[in-house]
CSV table of C-alpha atoms and ligand atoms in Angstrom, one decimal:
chain,number,residue,atom,x,y,z
O,1,MET,CA,85.3,86.2,63.5
O,2,THR,CA,89.0,87.3,64.1
O,3,THR,CA,89.8,90.1,66.5
O,4,THR,CA,90.5,92.4,63.5
O,5,GLU,CA,86.9,91.8,62.3
O,6,LEU,CA,85.2,92.8,65.5
O,7,PRO,CA,82.7,95.7,65.5
O,8,ALA,CA,84.5,99.1,65.8
O,9,ASN,CA,82.9,99.8,69.2
O,10,PHE,CA,83.7,96.3,70.6
O,11,PRO,CA,84.1,96.9,74.4
O,12,ALA,CA,87.2,96.2,76.5
O,13,PRO,CA,86.8,93.9,79.5
O,14,ALA,CA,87.9,94.9,83.0
O,15,PRO,CA,91.7,95.0,83.6
O,16,ALA,CA,91.2,91.9,85.9
O,17,ALA,CA,90.3,89.9,82.8
O,18,LYS,CA,94.0,89.2,82.5
O,19,HIS,CA,93.5,86.6,85.2
O,20,TRP,CA,91.1,84.6,83.1
O,21,ALA,CA,91.6,82.8,79.8
O,22,ILE,CA,88.4,84.0,78.2
O,23,ASP,CA,88.4,84.6,74.4
O,24,PRO,CA,89.2,88.3,73.9
O,25,GLY,CA,86.9,88.3,70.9
O,26,LEU,CA,83.9,87.6,73.1
O,27,VAL,CA,81.7,89.7,75.4
O,28,PRO,CA,81.2,87.1,78.1
O,29,LEU,CA,78.0,87.9,80.0
O,30,ASN,CA,77.0,84.4,81.0
O,31,HIS,CA,79.2,83.4,83.9
O,32,GLY,CA,76.1,82.1,85.6
O,33,SER,CA,75.7,79.0,83.5
O,34,PHE,CA,79.1,77.3,83.7
O,35,GLY,CA,81.5,79.7,85.5
O,36,ALA,CA,85.0,80.3,84.2
O,37,CYS,CA,88.1,78.9,85.9
O,38,PRO,CA,91.2,81.1,85.8
O,39,PRO,CA,94.6,79.5,84.8
O,40,ALA,CA,96.1,80.1,88.3
O,41,VAL,CA,93.4,77.8,89.8
O,42,LEU,CA,93.9,75.2,87.1
O,43,ASP,CA,97.6,75.3,87.9
O,44,ALA,CA,96.8,74.6,91.5
O,45,GLN,CA,94.6,71.7,90.5
O,46,ARG,CA,97.4,70.4,88.3
O,47,ARG,CA,99.7,70.4,91.4
O,48,HIS,CA,97.0,68.2,93.2
O,49,VAL,CA,97.0,65.9,90.2
O,50,ASP,CA,100.8,65.7,90.3
O,51,LEU,CA,100.7,64.8,94.0
O,52,MET,CA,98.0,62.1,93.2
O,53,GLU,CA,99.9,60.5,90.4
O,54,ARG,CA,103.3,60.4,92.2
O,55,ASP,CA,101.8,57.9,94.6
O,56,THR,CA,98.1,57.2,94.1
O,57,VAL,CA,97.9,54.9,97.2
O,58,THR,CA,99.3,57.4,99.6
O,59,PHE,CA,97.3,60.2,98.0
O,60,PHE,CA,93.9,58.4,98.5
O,61,VAL,CA,94.7,56.7,101.8
O,62,GLU,CA,96.6,59.5,103.6
O,63,HIS,CA,96.3,62.9,101.8
O,64,ALA,CA,92.8,63.0,100.5
O,65,SER,CA,90.8,63.6,103.6
O,66,ARG,CA,93.3,66.3,104.9
O,67,LEU,CA,93.1,68.1,101.6
O,68,LEU,CA,89.3,67.8,101.4
O,69,ASP,CA,89.2,69.3,104.9
O,70,ARG,CA,91.2,72.3,103.6
O,71,SER,CA,88.5,73.0,101.0
O,72,ARG,CA,85.8,72.5,103.6
O,73,ASP,CA,87.5,75.0,105.9
O,74,ALA,CA,87.8,77.5,103.0
O,75,ILE,CA,84.1,77.6,102.2
O,76,ALA,CA,82.4,77.0,105.6
O,77,PRO,CA,82.7,80.7,106.6
O,78,LEU,CA,81.2,81.8,103.3
O,79,LEU,CA,78.3,79.4,103.8
O,80,GLY,CA,77.7,80.2,107.5
O,81,CYS,CA,78.1,76.7,108.6
O,82,ASP,CA,80.5,74.3,110.3
O,83,ALA,CA,83.0,72.6,108.0
O,84,ALA,CA,82.0,69.3,109.6
O,85,ASP,CA,78.6,69.6,108.0
O,86,LEU,CA,80.0,69.8,104.4
O,87,VAL,CA,80.9,67.1,101.8
O,88,PHE,CA,81.6,67.4,98.1
O,89,VAL,CA,79.7,66.3,95.1
O,90,PRO,CA,80.4,66.9,91.4
O,91,ASN,CA,77.6,69.4,90.8
O,92,ALA,CA,74.4,70.9,92.3
O,93,THR,CA,72.2,68.6,90.3
O,94,GLN,CA,73.7,65.6,92.1
O,95,GLY,CA,73.5,67.4,95.4
O,96,VAL,CA,69.8,68.0,95.0
O,97,HIS,CA,69.4,64.3,93.9
O,98,ALA,CA,71.2,63.1,97.1
O,99,ALA,CA,69.0,65.3,99.3
O,100,LEU,CA,65.8,64.3,97.7
O,101,HIS,CA,66.6,60.6,98.1
O,102,ASN,CA,67.2,61.2,101.8
O,103,MET,CA,64.1,63.2,102.5
O,104,GLY,CA,62.0,60.3,103.6
O,105,LEU,CA,59.0,61.3,101.4
O,106,ALA,CA,56.0,59.1,101.8
O,107,PRO,CA,52.5,58.9,100.2
O,108,GLY,CA,50.4,61.8,101.3
O,109,ASP,CA,53.4,64.1,101.8
O,110,GLU,CA,53.7,67.3,99.7
O,111,LEU,CA,57.0,68.6,98.3
O,112,LEU,CA,56.7,72.3,97.6
O,113,ILE,CA,58.8,74.0,94.9
O,114,THR,CA,58.4,77.2,92.9
O,115,SER,CA,57.6,77.8,89.3
O,116,HIS,CA,61.1,79.1,88.6
O,117,GLU,CA,63.2,76.0,89.5
O,118,TYR,CA,66.1,74.8,87.4
O,119,PRO,CA,64.9,72.1,85.0
O,120,ALA,CA,67.2,69.3,86.2
O,121,CYS,CA,66.1,69.9,89.8
O,122,LEU,CA,62.5,70.0,88.8
O,123,HIS,CA,62.9,66.6,87.0
O,124,ASN,CA,64.5,65.1,90.1
O,125,CYS,CA,61.6,66.4,92.2
O,126,GLN,CA,59.1,64.9,89.8
O,127,ALA,CA,60.9,61.6,89.8
O,128,ILE,CA,61.1,61.3,93.6
O,129,CYS,CA,57.4,62.1,94.0
O,130,GLU,CA,56.5,59.5,91.4
O,131,ARG,CA,58.6,56.9,93.2
O,132,THR,CA,57.4,57.7,96.7
O,133,GLY,CA,53.8,58.6,96.1
O,134,ALA,CA,54.3,62.2,97.4
O,135,THR,CA,52.7,65.1,95.7
O,136,LEU,CA,54.7,67.9,94.0
O,137,VAL,CA,53.1,71.3,94.6
O,138,ILE,CA,54.3,74.3,92.6
O,139,ALA,CA,54.0,77.8,94.0
O,140,GLU,CA,53.8,80.4,91.2
O,141,LEU,CA,56.2,83.3,91.7
O,142,PRO,CA,55.0,86.7,90.8
O,143,TRP,CA,56.5,88.1,87.5
O,144,PRO,CA,57.6,90.9,87.5
O,145,VAL,CA,58.5,90.8,91.1
O,146,PRO,CA,57.0,93.7,93.1
O,147,ASN,CA,59.0,93.1,96.3
O,148,ALA,CA,60.5,90.5,98.6
O,149,ASP,CA,57.3,90.1,100.6
O,150,ALA,CA,55.4,89.0,97.5
O,151,LEU,CA,57.9,86.2,97.0
O,152,VAL,CA,57.6,85.0,100.6
O,153,GLU,CA,53.8,85.1,100.4
O,154,ALA,CA,53.7,83.2,97.1
O,155,VAL,CA,55.6,80.3,98.7
O,156,VAL,CA,54.0,80.4,102.2
O,157,SER,CA,50.4,80.5,100.7
O,158,ARG,CA,50.9,77.1,99.2
O,159,LEU,CA,51.8,75.4,102.5
O,160,THR,CA,49.4,72.8,103.9
O,161,GLY,CA,49.5,70.5,106.9
O,162,ARG,CA,51.0,67.9,104.5
O,163,THR,CA,53.9,69.9,103.3
O,164,ARG,CA,57.0,67.9,104.3
O,165,ALA,CA,59.7,69.9,102.7
O,166,CYS,CA,60.3,72.9,100.4
O,167,MET,CA,63.0,73.1,97.8
O,168,ILE,CA,64.0,76.8,97.1
O,169,SER,CA,66.5,78.2,94.7
O,170,GLY,CA,68.9,80.6,96.4
O,171,VAL,CA,68.7,82.6,93.1
O,172,THR,CA,66.3,81.4,90.4
O,173,SER,CA,67.9,80.4,87.2
O,174,PRO,CA,65.5,81.7,84.4
O,175,SER,CA,64.6,84.9,86.2
O,176,ALA,CA,67.6,85.8,88.4
O,177,ILE,CA,65.5,86.4,91.6
O,178,ALA,CA,67.7,86.2,94.7
O,179,MET,CA,65.1,84.7,97.0
O,180,PRO,CA,64.6,86.6,100.4
O,181,LEU,CA,66.0,83.7,102.4
O,182,ASP,CA,66.3,85.8,105.6
O,183,GLU,CA,62.5,86.1,105.6
O,184,LEU,CA,61.5,82.9,103.8
O,185,CYS,CA,63.5,80.4,105.8
O,186,PRO,CA,62.1,81.4,109.2
O,187,ALA,CA,58.6,81.5,107.8
O,188,LEU,CA,59.0,77.9,106.6
O,189,ARG,CA,60.7,76.6,109.7
O,190,ALA,CA,58.0,78.2,111.9
O,191,ARG,CA,55.5,75.9,110.2
O,192,GLY,CA,57.7,72.8,110.7
O,193,VAL,CA,58.7,72.6,107.0
O,194,GLU,CA,62.2,71.3,106.2
O,195,ILE,CA,64.2,73.3,103.6
O,196,LEU,CA,66.3,72.0,100.7
O,197,LEU,CA,68.2,75.0,99.5
O,198,ASP,CA,69.3,74.7,95.8
O,199,ALA,CA,72.2,77.2,96.2
O,200,ALA,CA,73.6,76.3,92.8
O,201,HIS,CA,75.1,79.7,92.3
O,202,GLY,CA,75.9,79.6,96.0
O,203,VAL,CA,79.4,80.1,97.3
O,204,GLY,CA,81.0,83.2,95.9
O,205,PHE,CA,77.6,84.6,94.7
O,206,ALA,CA,76.2,85.9,98.0
O,207,PRO,CA,76.9,85.4,101.7
O,208,HIS,CA,75.0,82.3,103.0
O,209,HIS,CA,73.8,81.6,106.5
O,210,LEU,CA,73.0,77.9,106.4
O,211,ALA,CA,73.0,77.3,110.1
O,212,ARG,CA,71.0,80.4,111.0
O,213,TRP,CA,68.5,79.7,108.2
O,214,ASP,CA,68.2,76.2,109.8
O,215,VAL,CA,68.0,74.5,106.4
O,216,ALA,CA,68.0,70.7,106.5
O,217,TRP,CA,69.9,70.3,103.2
O,218,ALA,CA,71.7,72.7,100.9
O,219,THR,CA,73.9,72.2,97.9
O,220,GLY,CA,75.7,74.5,95.5
O,221,ASN,CA,78.5,74.7,93.0
O,222,ALA,CA,81.9,76.1,93.5
O,223,HIS,CA,82.6,75.9,89.8
O,224,LYS,CA,80.2,78.9,89.1
O,225,TRP,CA,81.0,81.9,91.2
O,226,LEU,CA,84.0,80.7,93.2
O,227,CYS,CA,85.6,79.9,89.8
O,228,SER,CA,87.0,76.5,90.8
O,229,PRO,CA,87.4,73.7,88.2
O,230,LYS,CA,84.3,72.1,86.7
O,231,GLY,CA,82.8,69.3,88.8
O,232,SER,CA,83.3,70.9,92.2
O,233,ALA,CA,80.2,71.4,94.3
O,234,TRP,CA,79.3,71.0,98.0
O,235,LEU,CA,76.5,69.4,100.0
O,236,TYR,CA,75.5,70.5,103.5
O,237,VAL,CA,73.4,68.3,105.8
O,238,ARG,CA,72.2,69.6,109.1
O,239,ARG,CA,74.0,67.7,112.0
O,240,ASP,CA,70.9,65.9,113.3
O,241,LEU,CA,70.2,64.4,109.9
O,242,GLN,CA,73.7,63.2,109.1
O,243,PRO,CA,73.6,59.8,110.8
O,244,ALA,CA,70.8,58.6,108.5
O,245,PHE,CA,72.0,60.4,105.4
O,246,ARG,CA,73.5,58.1,102.8
O,247,PRO,CA,75.1,58.7,99.4
O,248,PRO,CA,72.9,57.5,96.6
O,249,ILE,CA,75.9,55.4,95.5
O,250,LEU,CA,77.3,53.2,98.2
O,251,SER,CA,81.0,52.5,98.4
O,252,ASN,CA,83.5,50.2,100.3
O,253,SER,CA,82.7,51.5,103.8
O,254,ALA,CA,78.9,51.2,103.5
O,255,PRO,CA,78.3,48.4,106.0
O,256,THR,CA,81.2,49.4,108.4
O,257,ARG,CA,81.0,53.2,108.1
O,258,ASP,CA,80.5,53.8,111.8
O,259,ALA,CA,83.5,51.6,112.8
O,260,VAL,CA,85.7,53.1,110.0
O,261,ALA,CA,84.7,56.6,111.2
O,262,ARG,CA,85.6,55.8,114.8
O,263,THR,CA,89.0,54.4,113.8
O,264,ALA,CA,89.7,57.4,111.5
O,265,GLY,CA,88.4,60.0,114.0
O,266,ARG,CA,86.0,61.3,111.3
O,267,SER,CA,82.3,61.4,111.0
O,268,ALA,CA,80.5,58.5,109.1
O,269,PHE,CA,79.0,61.3,106.9
O,270,HIS,CA,82.6,62.3,105.8
O,271,VAL,CA,83.8,58.8,105.5
O,272,GLU,CA,81.1,57.8,103.1
O,273,PHE,CA,81.0,60.9,100.9
O,274,ASP,CA,84.8,61.5,100.8
O,275,TYR,CA,85.3,58.2,99.0
O,276,VAL,CA,82.6,57.2,96.6
O,277,GLY,CA,84.7,54.9,94.5
O,278,THR,CA,87.8,55.9,92.6
O,279,ARG,CA,87.4,59.3,91.0
O,280,ASP,CA,89.3,62.5,90.4
O,281,ILE,CA,88.8,64.6,93.5
O,282,THR,CA,91.2,67.3,92.4
O,283,PRO,CA,88.4,69.8,91.4
O,284,PHE,CA,87.2,69.5,95.1
O,285,LEU,CA,90.8,70.2,96.3
O,286,ALA,CA,91.2,73.2,94.1
O,287,ILE,CA,88.1,74.9,95.8
O,288,ALA,CA,90.5,76.2,98.6
O,289,ASP,CA,92.8,77.5,95.9
O,290,ALA,CA,90.0,79.2,94.1
O,291,ALA,CA,88.9,81.0,97.3
O,292,GLU,CA,92.5,82.1,97.8
O,293,PHE,CA,92.8,83.3,94.2
O,294,LEU,CA,89.6,85.5,94.4
O,295,ALA,CA,90.7,87.0,97.7
O,296,SER,CA,94.1,87.9,96.2
O,297,VAL,CA,92.5,89.5,93.1
O,298,ALA,CA,89.6,91.3,94.9
O,299,GLY,CA,90.9,91.8,98.4
O,300,SER,CA,88.4,89.3,99.8
O,301,VAL,CA,85.6,87.0,98.5
O,302,GLY,CA,83.1,89.4,100.2
O,303,ALA,CA,84.5,92.3,98.1
O,304,TYR,CA,84.4,90.2,95.0
O,305,MET,CA,80.7,89.4,95.6
O,306,ASP,CA,79.7,93.0,96.3
O,307,HIS,CA,81.5,94.2,93.2
O,308,ASN,CA,79.8,91.6,91.0
O,309,ARG,CA,76.3,92.4,92.4
O,310,ASP,CA,76.8,96.2,91.9
O,311,LEU,CA,78.0,95.6,88.4
O,312,ALA,CA,75.0,93.4,87.5
O,313,ILE,CA,72.6,96.0,88.8
O,314,ALA,CA,74.5,98.8,86.9
O,315,GLY,CA,74.6,96.7,83.7
O,316,ARG,CA,70.9,95.9,83.9
O,317,ALA,CA,70.2,99.6,84.5
O,318,ALA,CA,72.1,100.5,81.3
O,319,ILE,CA,70.1,98.0,79.3
O,320,CYS,CA,66.8,99.0,80.7
O,321,GLN,CA,67.5,102.7,80.2
O,322,ARG,CA,68.5,102.2,76.6
O,323,LEU,CA,65.4,100.1,75.8
O,324,GLY,CA,62.9,102.1,78.0
O,325,LEU,CA,62.2,99.1,80.3
O,326,GLU,CA,61.7,98.7,84.0
O,327,PRO,CA,63.8,96.0,85.8
O,328,PRO,CA,61.5,93.0,86.5
O,329,VAL,CA,63.2,92.3,89.8
O,330,PRO,CA,63.9,94.9,92.6
O,331,ASP,CA,67.6,95.6,93.4
O,332,ALA,CA,67.0,94.1,96.9
O,333,CYS,CA,66.3,90.7,95.2
O,334,THR,CA,69.2,90.9,92.7
O,335,GLY,CA,72.7,89.5,92.9
O,336,ALA,CA,75.5,88.9,90.3
O,337,ILE,CA,72.9,87.8,87.7
O,338,ALA,CA,70.1,90.1,86.6
O,339,ALA,CA,67.2,89.7,84.3
O,340,VAL,CA,65.6,92.0,81.8
O,341,ALA,CA,62.1,91.3,80.4
O,342,LEU,CA,62.4,92.2,76.7
O,343,PRO,CA,59.6,93.4,74.5
O,344,ALA,CA,57.7,90.7,72.5
O,345,GLY,CA,58.3,90.4,68.8
O,346,ARG,CA,61.6,88.6,68.3
O,347,ALA,CA,62.0,84.9,69.1
O,348,ALA,CA,64.5,84.4,72.0
O,349,GLY,CA,66.6,81.8,70.1
O,350,ASP,CA,66.9,84.0,67.0
O,351,LEU,CA,67.9,87.1,69.1
O,352,LYS,CA,70.4,85.2,71.2
O,353,GLN,CA,72.0,83.8,68.0
O,354,ALA,CA,72.1,87.3,66.3
O,355,LEU,CA,73.8,88.7,69.4
O,356,PHE,CA,76.4,86.0,69.3
O,357,ASP,CA,77.0,86.0,65.5
O,358,ARG,CA,76.9,89.7,64.7
O,359,TRP,CA,78.1,91.2,68.0
O,360,ARG,CA,80.0,88.4,69.7
O,361,ILE,CA,78.0,88.6,72.9
O,362,GLN,CA,77.5,85.5,74.9
O,363,VAL,CA,74.3,86.0,76.9
O,364,PRO,CA,71.3,83.7,77.6
O,365,ILE,CA,67.7,84.6,76.5
O,366,TRP,CA,64.7,82.4,77.0
O,367,GLU,CA,61.0,82.6,76.9
O,368,ALA,CA,57.9,81.0,78.4
O,369,ARG,CA,57.8,78.3,75.8
O,370,ASP,CA,61.3,77.2,76.8
O,371,ALA,CA,59.9,76.3,80.3
O,372,PRO,CA,59.7,72.6,80.9
O,373,GLU,CA,56.4,70.9,81.2
O,374,GLY,CA,54.7,71.6,84.5
O,375,MET,CA,56.4,74.9,85.0
O,376,ILE,CA,54.7,78.3,84.6
O,377,GLY,CA,57.8,79.9,83.2
O,378,VAL,CA,58.7,83.6,83.3
O,379,GLY,CA,55.9,85.4,81.5
O,380,HIS,CA,55.2,85.6,77.8
O,381,THR,CA,58.0,87.8,76.6
O,382,PRO,CA,61.7,86.8,76.2
O,383,VAL,CA,63.9,87.2,79.3
O,384,LEU,CA,67.5,88.0,79.0
O,385,ARG,CA,69.9,87.3,81.9
O,386,VAL,CA,73.2,89.1,82.3
O,387,SER,CA,76.0,87.9,84.6
O,388,ALA,CA,78.6,90.2,86.1
O,389,ASN,CA,82.0,89.0,87.2
O,390,TYR,CA,85.3,90.6,88.1
O,391,TYR,CA,86.5,90.4,84.5
O,392,ASN,CA,83.5,92.3,83.1
O,393,ALA,CA,83.3,96.1,82.6
O,394,ILE,CA,80.3,98.4,82.4
O,395,GLY,CA,81.1,99.2,78.8
O,396,GLN,CA,80.2,95.5,77.9
O,397,TYR,CA,76.6,96.0,79.1
O,398,GLU,CA,76.4,99.4,77.3
O,399,TYR,CA,77.5,97.6,74.2
O,400,LEU,CA,74.9,94.9,74.7
O,401,ALA,CA,72.3,97.6,75.2
O,402,GLY,CA,73.2,99.2,71.9
O,403,ALA,CA,73.2,95.8,70.2
O,404,LEU,CA,69.7,95.0,71.6
O,405,GLY,CA,68.5,98.4,70.4
O,406,ALA,CA,69.7,97.7,66.9
O,407,GLU,CA,68.5,94.1,66.8
O,408,LEU,CA,65.0,94.8,68.2
O,409,GLY,CA,64.7,97.8,65.9
O,410,ARG,CA,65.8,95.6,63.0
O,411,SER,CA,63.1,93.0,63.8
O,412,SER,CA,60.4,95.6,64.0
O,413,CYS,CA,61.2,96.8,60.5
O,414,HIS,CA,60.4,93.4,59.0
V,501,PLP,C1,69.2,77.2,90.3
V,501,PLP,C2,70.1,76.1,89.7
V,501,PLP,N1,70.0,74.9,90.2
V,501,PLP,C3,70.8,73.9,89.7
V,501,PLP,C4,71.7,74.1,88.7
V,501,PLP,C5,72.5,73.0,88.2
V,501,PLP,O1,73.9,73.2,88.3
V,501,PLP,P1,74.8,72.0,87.7
V,501,PLP,O2,74.6,72.0,86.3
V,501,PLP,O3,76.2,72.5,88.1
V,501,PLP,O4,74.4,70.8,88.4
V,501,PLP,C6,71.7,75.4,88.1
V,501,PLP,C7,72.7,75.7,87.0
V,501,PLP,O5,72.7,76.7,86.4
V,501,PLP,C8,70.9,76.4,88.6
V,501,PLP,O6,71.0,77.7,88.1
């Protein structure tokens, strides 16, 4: 579809869309899946690549750790932790994998997760339990969600004396529930349970307080809501656990990491994770540039996060009002992604495709049967999830609401 063939009421994005390179013939309401990196940040990454290729040896031996520290320093305040406790990994899936492999699970232990975990993380939990003889326990989250207390209760009620650790999503992927971490983390820690926080949407999505929440491990992407290049994610490990924490892939310094660390004046944790074989670390280096970019566009990363959350809630309200639905998740548990439970009657895949083909709307819709084996899923009707970023405008959600009204009406006529 060319821009001249777009529907007459095709909505304009926000003026800030000029900072992104998103197809103007698209209504992009799925930032949450893969993010979107602005050209200014890609230019900054390009400058890191140029520095690397001018003298690769000096770059990796002398510049790399200093430039990685710059990115650590940029996100540590947004994560509520010390920069010393952060390393970089390519994505949250690999961060979860590294944490699970360092958990020390043993036969008889229980690993608790919820019924709304992201499939890749679920699969890694299943695999580590099979390998170690631990038992995977799944707490079913309420759907729709009545309030934050019900979420805490759903998780805490599945704890036993054998629960070794609990993996929680900061915001659940299929249902967009921003978990009440201020209440849930202390409840788990009071019972001696270690926390693995899957903060995949993490930095740039909502303020995090990793140290205050006393999580053992946390990981999240910068390539989603901080808008850094793809393949840029962070991994946090609590200080007391770092000496024994090893990367799943060992590199040159593995047997001598403590001595190397002493000589370099760095921690063994940084020494091992900062160099995991030769690879392109420029997506990690551009994390600092992405944080600077968002602050320059929105005033601060905090203002950017507040704006996105408010827009997601307003966008969801526009859709619910048009379709006569109640939001399935209270505003208090909603961030920059928001779910709508659609009426039954039209297959999720078919509706999603029609929204893309006829209306040029990019938005995810899934249903219970999409849920991977072993998961309870999100009810029995399709769930649509909108994202809201600085480039979006409220008119785009109103347009989606109209398109949904037309498509759902169309299906009920047949
Ligand atoms: C809750 C959650 N965990 C993990 C991931 C995996 O992120 P990545 O594909 O960057 O590893 C996602 C991706 O959307 C997610 O939403």
